[in-house]
XYZ file of C-alpha atoms in Angstrom:
461
model
C 97.152 96.375 185.776
C 94.464 97.190 188.360
C 96.263 99.194 191.074
C 95.884 103.008 191.138
C 98.888 104.817 189.688
C 99.815 106.297 193.071
C 100.233 102.791 194.502
C 102.672 101.749 191.799
C 106.432 101.883 192.408
C 108.852 104.338 190.882
C 111.174 102.305 188.681
C 114.824 103.264 189.039
C 117.042 102.037 186.206
C 120.541 101.263 187.458
C 121.858 100.247 190.893
C 124.904 102.495 190.795
C 125.643 105.298 193.268
C 122.954 107.672 191.972
C 120.319 105.010 191.343
C 120.654 103.597 194.862
C 120.596 107.126 196.290
C 117.337 107.732 194.404
C 115.906 104.577 195.976
C 116.967 105.758 199.436
C 115.251 109.107 198.908
C 112.096 107.358 197.666
C 112.017 105.168 200.779
C 112.459 108.287 202.906
C 109.431 109.804 201.184
C 107.294 106.724 201.664
C 107.350 105.855 197.947
C 108.110 102.302 196.881
C 111.177 102.046 194.639
C 111.983 99.193 192.295
C 115.609 99.287 191.175
C 116.477 97.347 188.037
C 120.173 96.610 187.522
C 121.384 94.913 184.344
C 124.589 93.695 185.984
C 125.009 90.803 188.411
C 125.413 93.007 191.491
C 124.873 96.511 192.767
C 127.477 98.894 191.409
C 128.260 96.565 188.509
C 129.724 99.341 186.371
C 131.794 100.694 189.267
C 133.167 97.205 189.847
C 134.522 97.194 186.294
C 136.936 99.940 187.319
C 137.479 98.650 190.840
C 141.243 99.135 190.414
C 140.894 102.898 189.930
C 140.944 105.304 192.853
C 138.460 108.160 192.848
C 139.630 111.755 193.006
C 136.774 112.479 195.442
C 136.971 111.540 199.115
C 134.578 109.314 201.024
C 133.000 112.482 202.378
C 131.949 113.433 198.856
C 130.687 110.114 197.482
C 128.002 109.043 199.949
C 124.443 110.338 199.993
C 122.806 111.618 203.229
C 119.519 109.737 202.677
C 121.465 106.560 201.990
C 123.516 107.029 205.168
C 120.295 107.467 207.143
C 118.949 104.216 205.709
C 122.204 102.426 206.534
C 122.591 103.777 210.079
C 120.356 101.193 211.857
C 122.548 98.389 210.462
C 125.604 99.744 212.260
C 127.179 100.918 209.011
C 129.749 103.674 209.433
C 131.193 105.727 206.620
C 134.935 105.197 206.160
C 137.267 108.075 207.006
C 135.706 110.985 205.059
C 139.145 112.405 204.222
C 140.377 109.268 202.446
C 139.984 108.283 198.796
C 138.163 105.055 197.942
C 138.894 102.900 194.948
C 136.016 101.824 192.764
C 136.146 98.456 194.521
C 135.990 100.138 197.933
C 133.012 102.242 196.871
C 131.141 99.168 195.640
C 131.977 96.826 198.529
C 131.840 99.222 201.483
C 128.919 101.436 200.458
C 126.929 100.381 197.388
C 126.496 96.713 198.285
C 125.494 97.409 201.915
C 122.985 99.963 200.631
C 121.554 97.477 198.154
C 121.350 94.887 200.950
C 119.306 97.284 203.092
C 116.954 97.943 200.180
C 116.510 94.180 199.869
C 114.071 92.903 197.265
C 113.495 96.445 196.073
C 116.706 95.923 194.061
C 116.729 93.351 191.264
C 119.989 92.421 189.575
C 120.395 90.730 186.223
C 117.401 92.782 185.071
C 117.980 94.698 181.847
C 115.425 97.323 180.820
C 114.689 96.961 177.106
C 111.899 99.502 176.729
C 109.901 102.214 178.492
C 106.574 103.633 177.317
C 103.127 104.720 178.499
C 100.687 101.872 178.960
C 98.642 101.642 175.786
C 100.278 104.710 174.227
C 103.238 104.995 171.874
C 105.066 108.299 171.615
C 102.673 109.601 168.930
C 99.394 109.363 170.852
C 98.342 112.396 172.932
C 94.910 111.337 174.239
C 94.946 110.407 177.908
C 98.695 110.104 177.933
C 99.504 111.611 181.320
C 96.796 109.571 183.061
C 98.457 106.316 182.020
C 101.169 104.611 184.071
C 104.527 103.810 182.586
C 105.185 100.322 181.309
C 108.733 98.982 181.609
C 109.896 95.926 179.682
C 112.576 93.860 181.423
C 114.706 90.916 180.351
C 116.391 88.810 183.036
C 119.614 86.883 182.695
C 117.744 83.601 183.121
C 115.752 84.353 179.973
C 112.552 85.525 181.642
C 110.789 88.606 180.335
C 108.444 90.795 182.314
C 106.281 93.860 181.907
C 106.187 96.172 184.928
C 104.028 99.210 185.621
C 105.306 102.342 187.347
C 104.134 105.762 188.500
C 107.455 107.290 187.449
C 110.803 106.354 185.933
C 114.216 107.560 187.107
C 116.899 106.536 184.631
C 120.237 106.361 186.432
C 121.757 103.796 184.074
C 124.814 105.947 183.368
C 126.932 105.841 180.222
C 129.547 103.197 181.062
C 128.180 100.651 178.596
C 128.536 102.991 175.600
C 132.116 104.300 175.321
C 133.102 106.631 172.516
C 134.948 105.232 169.495
C 138.446 105.999 168.218
C 137.160 107.899 165.188
C 137.703 111.639 165.424
C 134.270 112.331 163.914
C 132.389 110.467 166.640
C 131.918 107.364 164.488
C 134.109 104.262 164.622
C 137.278 104.648 162.581
C 137.567 102.554 159.437
C 138.932 99.189 160.498
C 138.263 99.823 164.193
C 135.963 96.831 164.649
C 138.307 94.581 162.666
C 141.125 95.493 165.053
C 139.041 94.754 168.162
C 141.570 92.174 169.357
C 144.120 94.979 169.843
C 141.780 97.733 171.120
C 140.476 98.349 174.635
C 137.992 100.984 175.788
C 138.733 100.974 179.514
C 141.696 101.833 181.719
C 143.523 98.483 181.988
C 143.936 96.825 185.365
C 147.677 96.244 185.395
C 147.456 94.357 188.686
C 146.045 91.440 186.701
C 149.030 89.363 185.483
C 147.387 88.586 182.131
C 146.553 92.241 181.502
C 149.990 93.329 182.653
C 151.645 90.925 180.223
C 149.553 92.366 177.403
C 151.080 95.826 177.839
C 154.495 95.181 179.401
C 157.379 96.018 177.090
C 154.993 97.091 174.343
C 154.053 100.239 172.528
C 150.506 101.392 173.303
C 148.504 104.236 171.768
C 146.249 106.078 174.231
C 143.536 108.092 172.485
C 141.848 110.740 174.641
C 142.506 113.865 176.678
C 140.491 113.417 179.860
C 141.074 111.955 183.290
C 140.776 108.369 182.067
C 143.543 109.013 179.546
C 145.656 110.551 182.322
C 145.077 107.462 184.435
C 146.112 105.133 181.627
C 149.243 107.170 180.881
C 150.214 107.178 184.556
C 149.621 103.427 184.832
C 151.701 102.651 181.749
C 154.471 104.892 183.087
C 154.442 102.977 186.377
C 154.694 99.768 184.378
C 157.644 101.175 182.407
C 159.438 102.004 185.672
C 158.996 98.474 187.018
C 161.363 95.554 186.584
C 158.958 93.599 184.381
C 157.954 96.603 182.276
C 161.195 97.577 180.566
C 160.491 98.925 177.098
C 156.869 99.900 177.818
C 155.983 103.035 175.860
C 152.823 105.087 175.409
C 151.884 107.198 172.393
C 149.362 109.813 173.454
C 146.938 110.785 170.679
C 145.360 114.224 171.094
C 142.972 116.017 168.781
C 143.918 119.340 170.356
C 147.200 121.102 170.899
C 149.222 121.033 174.096
C 149.235 123.659 176.849
C 149.311 123.983 180.624
C 145.563 123.210 180.717
C 146.167 119.833 179.103
C 147.152 118.492 182.519
C 144.358 120.115 184.533
C 144.156 122.498 187.464
C 147.117 121.436 189.586
C 147.417 123.379 192.844
C 144.296 125.406 192.027
C 142.140 122.288 192.016
C 140.067 121.963 195.174
C 140.086 118.205 194.702
C 143.804 117.549 195.324
C 143.726 114.016 193.909
C 142.179 115.351 190.711
C 145.049 117.799 190.375
C 147.518 115.015 191.146
C 146.017 112.927 188.366
C 147.099 115.443 185.732
C 150.508 115.717 187.343
C 150.967 111.947 187.116
C 150.279 112.134 183.375
C 152.689 115.071 183.064
C 155.365 113.057 184.848
C 154.877 110.240 182.348
C 155.523 112.744 179.581
C 158.427 114.552 181.229
C 160.211 111.275 182.021
C 159.910 110.105 178.421
C 157.508 107.241 179.072
C 154.937 108.824 176.735
C 155.241 110.625 173.414
C 152.401 112.731 172.061
C 150.925 113.475 168.682
C 148.656 116.524 168.700
C 146.108 117.708 166.204
C 145.534 114.066 165.240
C 141.978 113.074 164.339
C 141.845 109.307 163.822
C 140.173 108.238 160.590
C 141.316 104.639 160.172
C 142.966 101.747 161.986
C 145.026 99.671 159.584
C 147.366 96.713 160.150
C 150.983 96.225 159.296
C 152.422 92.927 158.022
C 152.663 91.625 161.593
C 149.064 92.549 162.408
C 149.989 95.565 164.551
C 147.549 98.526 164.450
C 148.559 101.587 162.426
C 146.604 104.765 163.168
C 145.810 107.022 160.213
C 144.618 110.621 160.586
C 142.094 112.453 158.443
C 144.961 114.580 157.067
C 146.740 111.466 155.816
C 149.351 111.125 158.548
C 150.236 107.530 159.446
C 151.811 106.724 162.778
C 154.312 103.981 163.407
C 152.709 100.661 164.335
C 151.700 100.049 167.939
C 151.009 96.809 169.774
C 147.842 97.933 171.546
C 145.346 100.800 171.436
C 143.419 102.167 174.430
C 140.492 104.361 173.368
C 139.346 106.739 176.124
C 137.260 109.292 174.259
C 134.419 109.618 176.726
C 130.991 108.057 176.905
C 127.538 108.681 175.515
C 124.031 107.849 176.744
C 122.149 104.784 175.524
C 118.743 106.160 174.557
C 117.596 103.125 172.577
C 115.203 101.777 175.233
C 113.585 105.219 175.623
C 112.504 105.501 171.995
C 108.789 105.588 172.935
C 109.256 108.292 175.555
C 109.054 111.985 174.704
C 112.420 113.387 175.706
C 113.612 116.953 175.328
C 117.353 116.666 174.661
C 119.965 119.123 173.489
C 121.042 118.320 169.951
C 124.751 118.478 170.813
C 125.162 117.057 174.296
C 122.076 114.789 174.399
C 121.355 116.244 177.846
C 118.016 117.749 178.973
C 117.417 121.042 177.202
C 117.442 123.219 180.315
C 120.510 121.494 181.739
C 122.693 121.484 178.623
C 123.845 125.134 178.741
C 124.746 124.721 182.415
C 127.130 121.817 181.750
C 128.532 122.689 178.318
C 132.170 121.513 178.523
C 133.203 124.456 176.366
C 132.109 126.724 179.214
C 132.180 124.704 182.418
C 134.355 122.430 184.506
C 133.043 120.302 187.389
C 133.065 123.177 189.833
C 131.382 125.821 187.687
C 128.176 123.846 187.061
C 125.387 125.673 188.925
C 122.997 123.800 191.239
C 120.137 122.181 189.358
C 117.239 119.872 190.081
C 113.918 118.576 188.843
C 113.071 121.568 186.673
C 116.310 121.421 184.686
C 115.926 117.637 184.410
C 112.304 117.734 183.201
C 111.156 116.339 179.848
C 107.964 116.695 177.812
C 107.060 113.258 179.229
C 106.120 114.098 182.798
C 107.321 111.608 185.391
C 110.506 110.615 183.552
C 113.891 111.892 184.673
C 117.396 111.106 183.443
C 119.761 111.586 186.384
C 123.396 111.051 187.229
C 125.984 110.708 184.494
C 123.275 109.946 181.952
C 121.690 113.357 182.532
C 124.945 114.944 181.336
C 124.728 113.209 177.972
C 128.122 113.592 176.356
C 129.420 116.214 178.787
C 132.273 114.805 180.906
C 132.034 117.089 183.936
C 129.963 114.996 186.355
C 130.560 114.476 190.077
C 128.666 112.136 192.419
C 127.633 115.059 194.625
C 125.732 116.501 191.675
C 123.809 113.274 191.176
C 122.835 113.038 194.818
C 121.341 116.517 194.795
C 119.597 115.769 191.507
C 117.755 112.761 192.908
C 116.886 114.541 196.169
C 115.143 117.236 194.110
C 113.519 114.808 191.657
C 112.134 112.559 194.395
C 110.767 115.569 196.294
C 108.959 116.619 193.108
C 107.546 113.118 192.582
C 106.294 113.246 196.184
C 104.543 116.564 195.493
C 106.869 118.611 197.716
C 107.665 121.263 195.130
C 109.013 123.714 197.722
C 111.731 121.257 198.717
C 112.289 120.163 195.108
C 112.932 123.761 194.051
C 115.344 124.397 196.935
C 118.496 123.152 195.234
C 121.763 123.828 197.013
C 125.109 122.419 195.950
C 128.688 123.643 196.312
C 131.161 121.889 194.042
C 134.978 121.936 194.126
C 136.254 124.229 191.402
C 138.622 123.833 188.441
C 140.493 120.852 187.121
C 139.934 117.927 184.821
C 136.603 116.118 184.873
C 136.671 113.705 181.999
C 136.904 110.240 183.482
C 137.179 107.874 186.379
C 140.046 108.795 188.683
C 143.527 108.169 189.973
C 145.283 104.812 190.063
C 146.441 103.449 193.383
C 149.823 105.122 193.235
C 151.561 107.478 195.693
C 150.012 110.925 195.738
C 151.738 113.562 193.650
C 152.319 117.084 194.866
C 150.049 119.735 193.305
C 151.487 122.031 190.645
C 150.165 124.900 188.612
C 148.039 124.320 185.544
C 146.878 126.472 182.691
C 143.915 127.366 180.535
C 142.934 126.924 176.931
C 144.939 125.214 174.183
C 146.775 126.789 171.215
C 146.498 125.704 167.595
C 147.258 121.991 167.055
C 150.860 121.046 166.320
C 153.116 117.995 166.394
C 155.172 117.994 169.600
C 158.031 115.634 170.485
C 157.728 114.822 174.153
C 160.551 114.527 176.609
C 161.103 118.186 177.414
C 159.036 119.965 180.095
C 155.803 121.585 178.888
C 156.452 124.761 180.901
C 153.088 124.430 182.607
C 154.594 126.276 185.553
C 154.616 129.452 183.453
C 150.901 129.232 182.605
C 148.149 130.895 184.647
C 146.934 128.845 187.593
C 143.544 127.163 187.365
C 142.369 125.022 184.453
C 139.186 125.720 182.552
C 138.782 123.526 179.501
C 136.845 120.263 179.505
C 138.257 116.975 178.289
C-alpha cells in the first residue's frame, strides 16, 4: 500500500438498503465507496424474503441521498403510499441504485476479516495512523486484501438466525432434525414449499412479526382448497395478552398493526393453537421421524410434521475479531446505543434519534450500522438506518456539525420483530394491549379479549 489514507476508499460491507445508502452518502461527500456484497446481487438478503410485504410504505424505505443519485437516470420512486414486497424493494430500488454505483459495488465478495494494517487488536503503537485492511474471498475462489480509510459494516443479521433453544443455544437434537426445521418465513407461492406444509401440522416458534407472518400464511393455506387440514402450533416463551398481537389501531404503521391482526385471526378461527410458557430444550423424533418438542420443564408436545423457528437474529462478529469494538454485553449493540434500543423499554417508535456518536467504537473509523448496529434488539426500521449512515458519513468527511445534527421521527407503537406482512388483503386495525401476564397453557379457539386491553402496544418481540 502506497496511497495516503485519505485517498483510500471507505469499505462498506453489505449491499442491502443501508449499505447502498451509505455508498450514496459517500459519493455525495466526494468519498470513494467500495461496497462488498457476499451474495450474488444487490439486496441478496432482501431477495430471500421477496415474497413478504413490508409494513413500511415506499415513502419510508428509500434514502434521500440515494434518490438524488438515481434522479439523473430517470428513476422515479413508486407511489409513496403503497407497500412494497421484498422483491419490489430489491428490483425497483436496490438494484437500480447498485447499477448507478457501478463498479463501486462488488457482488460475490465475502469479507472474512477486518484489522489495522500491521496491527492486531493488542498493539497500541501507531494504531490510528494505519489504514484498515479488509480480507475478501470471492465466489470464484480468488482472495484479496484491500486497504480502506474507514469501514462501515452494514452486513445485517439475516445470515445468523436464532435457534429453537430457549436458552439461546440450539436445542438438543436441533441440528439432527434439520430436514424438518426452517428458519425463514416459507414462501407458500412456491408449489414445492406449499406441498411441504399443506395439510400438515407445523410448530411456529417465536413471538415477533416474522412469527405473525408465518401464522397468517399458514392460516391462508388452511383456508384454501389444497390446504385442508393445515394446522399451526404456536410456541411462546411468554404468556398471552393483548400486547401479544401488537399495537392495532394505535400503530402509526397500519400494515404493522394489520400484521398482528392477521395472526390473531389465525388463532380466533382455530387455524393455530398456542402453548405458552414453553422454553424449548430438545427436539426429539417419534417412530415416524416427526419432530417432538420438549420443554425445559419436561413437557412434551404432540409430534409435528415441520418446525419453523423465528426467534430473531444476531450479529456475526467473527470477521471483526481483530477490531476493538465496544459492545453491550446483552444486546451486542454499541455501548451508547444499547440503552436507547433495549426491547424491554422501547418499540420501533420510541427509539430516540442517534448517529455517529452513539455508533462509535474504541476503534476509530469503524461503524456498525443498520440492523447489525441493533445487535439482538428487534426494533429496527429502515428510516433509522438511513439517518445513521447520513450522520456517520458526515463524520467521516469531517463535517461534525452535520454529523451531530441527528433528526428522525419514527412511527410509534406496535410490533417490530421481523420482516413484514404477506401479500394478503389488508386487515382492519383493532386495539392492542401492553405487557404479558405470567406464563400459562392456553387452548386457542376463543377470542383473546384484546379489545378490552389498553390501546397501544409496548413490549418487544
